[in-house]
Amino acid sequence: MSTLNQTAQALVAQGKGILAADESTRTIAKRFEKIGVTSNPDSNLAYRKMLFMTPGIEQFISGVILYDETIRQEIDSQSVPAYLQSKGILPGIKVDQGIVEMVTIGLDGLQDRLTEYKNLGAKFAKWRAVITIDEEDAHIEENAESLARYAALCQEQDIVPIVEPEVLMDGSHDLEKCKEVTTKVLRIVFEKLKEHKVALEGMLLKPNMIISGKDAQVQASAKEVAKATIDTLKEVVPVEVPGIVFLSGGQTPDQATENLKELNLIGGPWQLSFSYGRALQEETLAAWAGKDENIPAAQKAFLERAQKVSEARSV
Ligand code: 13P
């Protein structure tokens, strides 16, 4: 088995999934604002340390996606990646540099940054492209091309690329529309991955589920979401891809858990796992509220949610 395939398989090992803790400086500041905490490198680390140090979390979490700031920080005099590895958790890194006019940027100098991240301990990476329904056609091609170039650069250095083309849930569209756009997007992404000779067995796909728009009057049930999602993926995702790690994208923790359970009840030729940010963190963030005395309760909330999501994989 190649190193890439080995890492990809480890990330989607039975009962485990990925914690996305790679919020950008701006995003974490927004999340902290809601709980009355000022974001700075120290408070960001205090919060993330609490997540990573949660006793027992390694039973449910195979990997953590870090932000550039965090991969350079320390826990107990160890680098954050070394600390995670000591718990049996693989460190990963977000390498895109955000979105400008609906196109994700970050290819400039990426090769050198990947070398640096590899030396810092990163075993896998993430690049997120965003597609808005109704404006989808404008930038799919360009975003897909960048995703493929990023993935190829990662694999040159034995870093597993997580390829994330996210069709946003914003809007009042129905399930069918989400299915149509997601199918189109994924088809183009896999064409580009092929063009750039990305090894499918050494990558993971991080897609949105097929769900109704956030503002749609009729919200599809978890069973409908699961069926539409599996149908879509079967049409466009090659079986060589070892795992699909869904994003939560604004679903509540319960929705993201229930939908993952229904997806696994249907099943597919790939591991069906998670790479959740908000759905794993929402409850723990609220319980913490920036206070040291709340850490035990916040860690309990995090462990409980991680266990529920993990169990949703093992139905
Ligand atoms: P959400 O689960 O909050 O969508 O975050 C996952 C992620 O990493 C987005 O890039």
CSV table of C-alpha atoms and ligand atoms in Angstrom, one decimal:
chain,number,residue,atom,x,y,z
A,1,MET,CA,0.0,0.0,0.0
A,2,SER,CA,1.4,3.5,-0.8
A,3,THR,CA,1.9,6.0,1.9
A,4,LEU,CA,-0.8,8.1,0.4
A,5,ASN,CA,-3.3,5.3,0.5
A,6,GLN,CA,-2.3,4.3,4.0
A,7,THR,CA,-2.9,7.8,5.3
A,8,ALA,CA,-6.2,8.1,3.5
A,9,GLN,CA,-7.4,4.8,4.9
A,10,ALA,CA,-6.3,5.8,8.4
A,11,LEU,CA,-8.3,9.0,8.1
A,12,VAL,CA,-11.5,7.1,7.3
A,13,ALA,CA,-10.8,4.1,9.7
A,14,GLN,CA,-14.0,2.5,11.1
A,15,GLY,CA,-15.8,4.7,13.6
A,16,LYS,CA,-13.5,7.6,13.1
A,17,GLY,CA,-13.6,10.9,11.2
A,18,ILE,CA,-11.9,14.3,10.9
A,19,LEU,CA,-12.3,17.4,13.1
A,20,ALA,CA,-12.0,20.6,11.0
A,21,ALA,CA,-10.5,23.1,13.4
A,22,ASP,CA,-8.9,25.2,10.7
A,23,GLU,CA,-11.1,28.3,11.0
A,24,SER,CA,-9.4,31.4,9.5
A,25,THR,CA,-8.5,34.3,11.7
A,26,ARG,CA,-11.6,36.1,10.6
A,27,THR,CA,-13.9,33.1,11.0
A,28,ILE,CA,-12.8,32.1,14.5
A,29,ALA,CA,-13.2,35.8,15.6
A,30,LYS,CA,-16.8,35.7,14.4
A,31,ARG,CA,-17.5,32.4,16.3
A,32,PHE,CA,-15.8,33.8,19.4
A,33,GLU,CA,-17.8,37.1,19.2
A,34,LYS,CA,-21.0,35.1,19.6
A,35,ILE,CA,-19.8,33.8,23.0
A,36,GLY,CA,-18.2,37.1,24.1
A,37,VAL,CA,-14.5,36.0,23.7
A,38,THR,CA,-11.8,38.1,22.0
A,39,SER,CA,-9.9,36.1,19.4
A,40,ASN,CA,-6.1,36.3,19.5
A,41,PRO,CA,-3.4,33.6,19.1
A,42,ASP,CA,-3.6,32.9,22.8
A,43,SER,CA,-7.3,32.5,23.1
A,44,ASN,CA,-7.5,30.6,19.8
A,45,LEU,CA,-4.9,28.1,21.2
A,46,ALA,CA,-6.7,27.9,24.6
A,47,TYR,CA,-9.9,26.9,22.8
A,48,ARG,CA,-8.3,24.5,20.4
A,49,LYS,CA,-6.1,22.9,23.1
A,50,MET,CA,-9.2,22.2,25.0
A,51,LEU,CA,-10.6,20.3,22.0
A,52,PHE,CA,-7.4,18.4,21.3
A,53,MET,CA,-6.8,17.5,25.0
A,54,THR,CA,-10.3,16.1,25.5
A,55,PRO,CA,-9.7,12.7,27.2
A,56,GLY,CA,-10.7,9.8,24.9
A,57,ILE,CA,-11.3,11.9,21.8
A,58,GLU,CA,-8.9,9.8,19.8
A,59,GLN,CA,-11.5,7.0,19.8
A,60,PHE,CA,-13.6,9.0,17.5
A,61,ILE,CA,-11.3,11.5,15.7
A,62,SER,CA,-8.7,10.2,13.2
A,63,GLY,CA,-7.3,13.6,12.1
A,64,VAL,CA,-7.5,17.3,12.8
A,65,ILE,CA,-7.3,20.0,10.1
A,66,LEU,CA,-5.2,22.8,11.6
A,67,TYR,CA,-4.8,26.5,10.6
A,68,ASP,CA,-1.4,28.0,9.8
A,69,GLU,CA,-1.4,29.7,13.2
A,70,THR,CA,-2.1,26.5,15.1
A,71,ILE,CA,0.4,24.2,13.4
A,72,ARG,CA,3.2,26.5,14.7
A,73,GLN,CA,1.9,26.5,18.3
A,74,GLU,CA,2.7,24.2,21.2
A,75,ILE,CA,0.8,22.1,23.7
A,76,ASP,CA,2.8,20.9,26.8
A,77,SER,CA,6.1,22.0,25.2
A,78,GLN,CA,5.4,19.8,22.2
A,79,SER,CA,4.4,21.2,18.8
A,80,VAL,CA,0.7,20.8,18.2
A,81,PRO,CA,1.2,18.2,15.4
A,82,ALA,CA,3.6,16.2,17.7
A,83,TYR,CA,1.0,16.3,20.5
A,84,LEU,CA,-1.8,15.1,18.2
A,85,GLN,CA,0.4,12.3,16.9
A,86,SER,CA,1.2,11.2,20.4
A,87,LYS,CA,-2.5,10.6,20.8
A,88,GLY,CA,-2.7,8.7,17.5
A,89,ILE,CA,-4.4,11.6,15.7
A,90,LEU,CA,-3.1,12.7,12.3
A,91,PRO,CA,-2.3,16.4,11.9
A,92,GLY,CA,-3.6,18.1,8.7
A,93,ILE,CA,-3.4,21.6,7.4
A,94,LYS,CA,-5.6,24.0,5.5
A,95,VAL,CA,-3.6,25.3,2.6
A,96,ASP,CA,-6.0,27.4,0.6
A,97,GLN,CA,-5.8,31.1,1.2
A,98,GLY,CA,-9.4,32.0,1.1
A,99,ILE,CA,-11.8,33.1,-1.6
A,100,VAL,CA,-11.6,36.2,-3.8
A,101,GLU,CA,-14.6,36.9,-6.1
A,102,MET,CA,-15.8,33.3,-5.7
A,103,VAL,CA,-12.5,31.7,-6.6
A,104,THR,CA,-10.3,30.0,-4.1
A,105,ILE,CA,-6.7,31.2,-4.1
A,106,GLY,CA,-3.4,29.9,-2.8
A,107,LEU,CA,-1.5,28.2,-5.6
A,108,ASP,CA,1.3,30.7,-5.6
A,109,GLY,CA,4.2,29.3,-3.6
A,110,LEU,CA,2.1,26.3,-2.6
A,111,GLN,CA,4.9,23.8,-3.3
A,112,ASP,CA,7.2,25.5,-0.8
A,113,ARG,CA,4.5,25.9,1.8
A,114,LEU,CA,3.6,22.2,1.5
A,115,THR,CA,7.3,21.3,2.1
A,116,GLU,CA,7.3,23.5,5.2
A,117,TYR,CA,4.0,22.0,6.5
A,118,LYS,CA,5.3,18.5,5.9
A,119,ASN,CA,8.4,19.4,8.0
A,120,LEU,CA,6.1,20.7,10.6
A,121,GLY,CA,4.3,17.3,10.7
A,122,ALA,CA,1.3,17.6,8.3
A,123,LYS,CA,0.1,14.3,6.8
A,124,PHE,CA,-2.8,15.6,4.9
A,125,ALA,CA,-4.2,18.9,3.6
A,126,LYS,CA,-7.4,20.7,2.7
A,127,TRP,CA,-8.5,23.1,0.0
A,128,ARG,CA,-12.0,24.4,-0.1
A,129,ALA,CA,-13.8,25.8,-3.1
A,130,VAL,CA,-17.2,27.3,-2.8
A,131,ILE,CA,-20.0,27.2,-5.3
A,132,THR,CA,-23.2,29.2,-4.9
A,133,ILE,CA,-26.4,27.9,-6.4
A,134,ASP,CA,-27.7,30.2,-9.2
A,135,GLU,CA,-24.2,31.5,-9.8
A,136,GLU,CA,-22.7,28.1,-10.2
A,137,ASP,CA,-21.5,28.2,-13.8
A,138,ALA,CA,-19.3,31.3,-13.5
A,139,HIS,CA,-16.4,29.7,-11.6
A,140,ILE,CA,-16.8,25.9,-11.5
A,141,GLU,CA,-14.1,25.3,-14.1
A,142,GLU,CA,-11.6,27.6,-12.5
A,143,ASN,CA,-12.2,26.3,-9.0
A,144,ALA,CA,-12.0,22.7,-10.2
A,145,GLU,CA,-8.7,23.4,-12.0
A,146,SER,CA,-7.2,24.8,-8.8
A,147,LEU,CA,-8.5,21.9,-6.7
A,148,ALA,CA,-6.8,19.5,-9.1
A,149,ARG,CA,-3.5,21.4,-9.2
A,150,TYR,CA,-3.4,21.6,-5.4
A,151,ALA,CA,-4.2,17.8,-5.1
A,152,ALA,CA,-1.3,17.0,-7.5
A,153,LEU,CA,1.1,19.2,-5.6
A,154,CYS,CA,0.2,17.5,-2.3
A,155,GLN,CA,0.6,14.0,-3.7
A,156,GLU,CA,4.1,14.9,-4.9
A,157,GLN,CA,5.0,15.3,-1.3
A,158,ASP,CA,3.0,12.3,0.1
A,159,ILE,CA,0.5,14.6,1.6
A,160,VAL,CA,-3.1,13.3,1.2
A,161,PRO,CA,-5.2,16.0,-0.4
A,162,ILE,CA,-8.8,16.5,0.8
A,163,VAL,CA,-10.6,17.9,-2.2
A,164,GLU,CA,-13.5,20.1,-1.0
A,165,PRO,CA,-15.9,21.5,-3.6
A,166,GLU,CA,-18.7,22.9,-1.4
A,167,VAL,CA,-22.0,23.7,-2.9
A,168,LEU,CA,-23.5,26.1,-0.3
A,169,MET,CA,-26.8,25.4,1.3
A,170,ASP,CA,-27.7,29.1,1.1
A,171,GLY,CA,-30.9,29.8,-0.9
A,172,SER,CA,-34.5,28.5,-1.2
A,173,HIS,CA,-33.8,25.8,-3.8
A,174,ASP,CA,-35.0,22.3,-3.5
A,175,LEU,CA,-33.2,19.0,-3.2
A,176,GLU,CA,-33.3,18.4,-6.9
A,177,LYS,CA,-31.5,21.7,-7.7
A,178,CYS,CA,-28.8,20.9,-5.2
A,179,LYS,CA,-28.4,17.5,-6.8
A,180,GLU,CA,-28.2,18.9,-10.3
A,181,VAL,CA,-25.5,21.5,-9.3
A,182,THR,CA,-23.5,19.1,-7.2
A,183,THR,CA,-23.5,16.5,-9.9
A,184,LYS,CA,-22.2,19.1,-12.4
A,185,VAL,CA,-19.5,20.3,-10.0
A,186,LEU,CA,-18.3,16.9,-9.0
A,187,ARG,CA,-18.2,15.7,-12.7
A,188,ILE,CA,-15.9,18.6,-13.6
A,189,VAL,CA,-13.7,18.2,-10.5
A,190,PHE,CA,-13.1,14.5,-11.3
A,191,GLU,CA,-12.3,15.4,-15.0
A,192,LYS,CA,-9.7,17.8,-13.8
A,193,LEU,CA,-8.3,15.4,-11.2
A,194,LYS,CA,-7.8,12.9,-14.0
A,195,GLU,CA,-6.2,15.5,-16.3
A,196,HIS,CA,-3.7,16.3,-13.5
A,197,LYS,CA,-3.1,12.6,-12.8
A,198,VAL,CA,-4.2,12.7,-9.2
A,199,ALA,CA,-4.0,9.2,-7.7
A,200,LEU,CA,-7.6,8.6,-6.6
A,201,GLU,CA,-6.7,6.0,-3.9
A,202,GLY,CA,-4.5,8.7,-2.2
A,203,MET,CA,-7.1,11.4,-1.8
A,204,LEU,CA,-10.4,12.0,0.0
A,205,LEU,CA,-13.4,13.9,-1.3
A,206,LYS,CA,-15.1,16.4,1.0
A,207,PRO,CA,-18.5,17.2,-0.5
A,208,ASN,CA,-21.7,18.8,0.7
A,209,MET,CA,-24.6,16.4,1.2
A,210,ILE,CA,-27.6,16.9,-1.1
A,211,ILE,CA,-29.9,18.9,1.0
A,212,SER,CA,-32.7,21.5,0.6
A,213,GLY,CA,-31.7,25.1,0.6
A,214,LYS,CA,-31.6,26.7,4.0
A,215,ASP,CA,-34.6,28.9,3.2
A,216,ALA,CA,-36.6,26.3,1.3
A,217,GLN,CA,-40.2,26.0,2.6
A,218,VAL,CA,-40.1,22.2,2.3
A,219,GLN,CA,-37.1,20.6,4.0
A,220,ALA,CA,-36.2,17.1,2.8
A,221,SER,CA,-36.0,14.4,5.4
A,222,ALA,CA,-32.8,12.7,6.4
A,223,LYS,CA,-33.8,9.6,4.4
A,224,GLU,CA,-34.4,11.7,1.3
A,225,VAL,CA,-31.1,13.5,1.8
A,226,ALA,CA,-29.2,10.2,2.1
A,227,LYS,CA,-30.8,8.7,-0.9
A,228,ALA,CA,-30.2,11.7,-3.1
A,229,THR,CA,-26.6,12.0,-1.9
A,230,ILE,CA,-25.7,8.4,-2.5
A,231,ASP,CA,-27.4,8.4,-5.9
A,232,THR,CA,-25.4,11.5,-6.9
A,233,LEU,CA,-22.1,10.2,-5.6
A,234,LYS,CA,-22.5,6.8,-7.3
A,235,GLU,CA,-23.0,8.6,-10.6
A,236,VAL,CA,-19.8,10.7,-10.4
A,237,VAL,CA,-17.3,9.5,-7.7
A,238,PRO,CA,-15.0,6.6,-8.8
A,239,VAL,CA,-14.8,3.6,-6.5
A,240,GLU,CA,-11.0,4.0,-6.2
A,241,VAL,CA,-11.6,7.0,-3.9
A,242,PRO,CA,-11.2,5.5,-0.4
A,243,GLY,CA,-13.5,7.8,1.5
A,244,ILE,CA,-16.0,10.5,1.4
A,245,VAL,CA,-15.7,12.9,4.4
A,246,PHE,CA,-18.8,15.2,4.4
A,247,LEU,CA,-18.7,18.8,5.6
A,248,SER,CA,-21.5,19.9,7.9
A,249,GLY,CA,-21.9,23.3,6.1
A,250,GLY,CA,-24.4,24.9,8.5
A,251,GLN,CA,-26.5,21.9,9.4
A,252,THR,CA,-27.2,21.6,13.2
A,253,PRO,CA,-25.2,19.0,15.1
A,254,ASP,CA,-28.2,16.7,15.2
A,255,GLN,CA,-29.0,17.1,11.5
A,256,ALA,CA,-25.4,16.4,10.5
A,257,THR,CA,-25.4,13.3,12.8
A,258,GLU,CA,-28.8,12.0,11.6
A,259,ASN,CA,-28.0,12.5,7.9
A,260,LEU,CA,-24.7,10.7,8.3
A,261,LYS,CA,-26.5,7.8,9.9
A,262,GLU,CA,-29.0,7.5,7.1
A,263,LEU,CA,-26.2,7.7,4.5
A,264,ASN,CA,-24.4,4.8,6.2
A,265,LEU,CA,-27.6,2.8,6.4
A,266,ILE,CA,-27.7,2.9,2.6
A,267,GLY,CA,-23.9,2.6,2.2
A,268,GLY,CA,-21.7,2.7,-0.8
A,269,PRO,CA,-18.4,1.5,-2.2
A,270,TRP,CA,-16.5,4.1,-0.2
A,271,GLN,CA,-16.2,4.8,3.5
A,272,LEU,CA,-18.8,7.4,4.4
A,273,SER,CA,-17.3,9.6,7.1
A,274,PHE,CA,-17.2,13.1,8.3
A,275,SER,CA,-14.9,16.2,8.4
A,276,TYR,CA,-17.1,18.4,10.4
A,277,GLY,CA,-16.3,21.9,11.8
A,278,ARG,CA,-19.4,23.5,13.1
A,279,ALA,CA,-21.4,20.4,13.8
A,280,LEU,CA,-18.7,19.0,16.1
A,281,GLN,CA,-17.9,22.3,17.7
A,282,GLU,CA,-21.1,24.2,18.2
A,283,GLU,CA,-22.1,22.7,21.5
A,284,THR,CA,-18.6,22.7,23.0
A,285,LEU,CA,-18.0,26.3,22.0
A,286,ALA,CA,-21.3,27.4,23.7
A,287,ALA,CA,-20.5,25.4,26.9
A,288,TRP,CA,-16.9,26.8,27.1
A,289,ALA,CA,-17.8,30.5,26.7
A,290,GLY,CA,-14.2,31.4,27.2
A,291,LYS,CA,-14.1,30.4,30.9
A,292,ASP,CA,-11.5,27.9,32.3
A,293,GLU,CA,-14.0,26.6,34.8
A,294,ASN,CA,-16.3,25.5,32.0
A,295,ILE,CA,-13.6,23.3,30.4
A,296,PRO,CA,-14.8,20.0,31.8
A,297,ALA,CA,-18.4,20.6,30.7
A,298,ALA,CA,-17.2,21.8,27.3
A,299,GLN,CA,-15.0,18.7,26.8
A,300,LYS,CA,-17.9,16.5,27.9
A,301,ALA,CA,-20.1,18.1,25.2
A,302,PHE,CA,-17.4,17.6,22.6
A,303,LEU,CA,-16.7,14.0,23.5
A,304,GLU,CA,-20.5,13.2,23.5
A,305,ARG,CA,-21.0,14.8,20.1
A,306,ALA,CA,-17.9,13.1,18.6
A,307,GLN,CA,-19.2,9.8,19.9
A,308,LYS,CA,-22.7,10.3,18.4
A,309,VAL,CA,-21.2,11.2,15.0
A,310,SER,CA,-18.8,8.3,15.2
A,311,GLU,CA,-21.7,5.9,16.0
A,312,ALA,CA,-23.6,7.3,13.0
A,313,ARG,CA,-20.9,5.7,10.9
A,314,SER,CA,-21.2,2.3,12.5
A,315,VAL,CA,-24.9,1.5,11.9
B,1,13P,P1,-18.3,22.8,8.4
B,1,13P,O1,-18.5,21.3,8.9
B,1,13P,O2,-18.5,23.7,9.5
B,1,13P,O3,-18.9,23.0,7.1
B,1,13P,O4,-16.7,22.9,8.2
B,1,13P,C1,-16.0,22.0,7.5
B,1,13P,C2,-14.9,22.6,6.8
B,1,13P,O5,-13.8,22.3,6.9
B,1,13P,C3,-15.2,23.7,5.8
B,1,13P,O6,-14.2,23.9,5.0
